[in-house]
């Protein structure tokens, strides 16, 4: 997440580690959960398009496709969190500890 944020903000990871507070970092994580950016956003848009395309060309007896059928990135980990919880991976833990 830290590398994605640095890319998005036009900064280096080193710069972010120096100026970003832990609270602000967690705010970015919450924002990202609501409005992903980067590859995950592209993945979502392409999955929506692919589901519409597949449904337009499927037979009457076939199941209806949803965007979830075409997502490349794991969205379940984020969906299972309760409101206010923040998903933390190893990179985030290293940032908070450092």
XYZ file of C-alpha atoms in Angstrom:
98
model
C 0.000 0.000 0.000
C 2.800 2.403 0.802
C 4.325 2.054 -2.658
C 0.947 2.618 -4.322
C 0.402 5.721 -2.231
C 3.868 7.056 -3.043
C 3.236 6.530 -6.748
C -0.154 8.209 -6.500
C 1.222 11.234 -4.614
C 4.376 11.583 -6.713
C 6.688 10.960 -3.778
C 9.193 8.331 -2.827
C 8.464 5.745 -0.151
C 11.300 7.262 1.881
C 9.647 10.706 1.753
C 6.296 9.299 2.839
C 7.838 7.441 5.754
C 9.370 10.714 6.933
C 6.283 12.939 6.653
C 3.271 10.632 6.991
C 1.882 10.043 10.470
C 0.470 6.650 11.388
C -2.986 8.218 11.724
C -2.804 9.773 8.279
C -1.555 6.469 6.852
C -4.574 4.668 8.291
C -6.831 7.387 6.872
C -5.366 6.644 3.429
C -6.037 2.934 3.955
C -9.676 3.662 4.808
C -9.968 5.948 1.764
C -8.430 3.261 -0.432
C -10.969 0.708 0.812
C -13.785 3.002 -0.302
C -12.187 4.222 -3.525
C -9.305 2.055 -4.754
C -6.809 3.577 -7.146
C -4.229 2.112 -9.468
C -4.387 -1.461 -10.707
C -7.347 -2.436 -8.525
C -9.498 0.325 -10.022
C -8.573 -0.711 -13.564
C -9.315 -4.319 -12.598
C -12.789 -3.320 -11.384
C -13.630 -1.357 -14.554
C -12.416 -4.142 -16.816
C -14.347 -6.720 -14.785
C -17.534 -4.661 -15.214
C -16.960 -4.414 -18.947
C -16.161 -8.122 -19.272
C -19.309 -9.134 -17.377
C -21.459 -6.967 -19.662
C -19.717 -8.356 -22.748
C -20.016 -11.969 -21.548
C -23.710 -11.526 -20.685
C -24.416 -10.020 -24.107
C -22.901 -13.104 -25.747
C -24.015 -15.898 -23.429
C -26.700 -18.423 -24.257
C -30.128 -18.291 -22.671
C -29.410 -21.345 -20.541
C -26.094 -20.048 -19.164
C -25.664 -18.292 -15.821
C -25.520 -14.511 -15.603
C -21.984 -13.217 -15.088
C -21.082 -10.606 -12.488
C -17.965 -8.422 -12.294
C -16.714 -10.664 -9.461
C -16.347 -13.470 -12.007
C -13.638 -11.468 -13.780
C -11.746 -9.733 -10.956
C -8.038 -10.491 -10.786
C -7.390 -9.016 -7.341
C -8.762 -10.531 -4.133
C -11.603 -8.320 -2.975
C -12.926 -10.717 -0.306
C -10.310 -9.767 2.291
C -11.530 -6.167 2.226
C -15.245 -7.039 2.179
C -15.001 -9.206 5.293
C -13.836 -6.314 7.467
C -16.314 -4.651 9.770
C -16.840 -0.909 9.581
C -13.937 0.983 11.069
C -11.530 -1.958 10.841
C -8.404 -1.591 8.759
C -6.801 -4.420 6.834
C -3.065 -4.445 7.559
C -0.487 -6.389 5.561
C 3.198 -6.974 6.386
C 4.341 -3.816 4.584
C 1.936 -1.708 6.629
C 3.115 -3.317 9.867
C 6.736 -2.516 9.000
C 5.779 1.116 8.313
C 3.981 1.522 11.635
C 6.811 -0.133 13.572
C 9.599 1.871 11.893
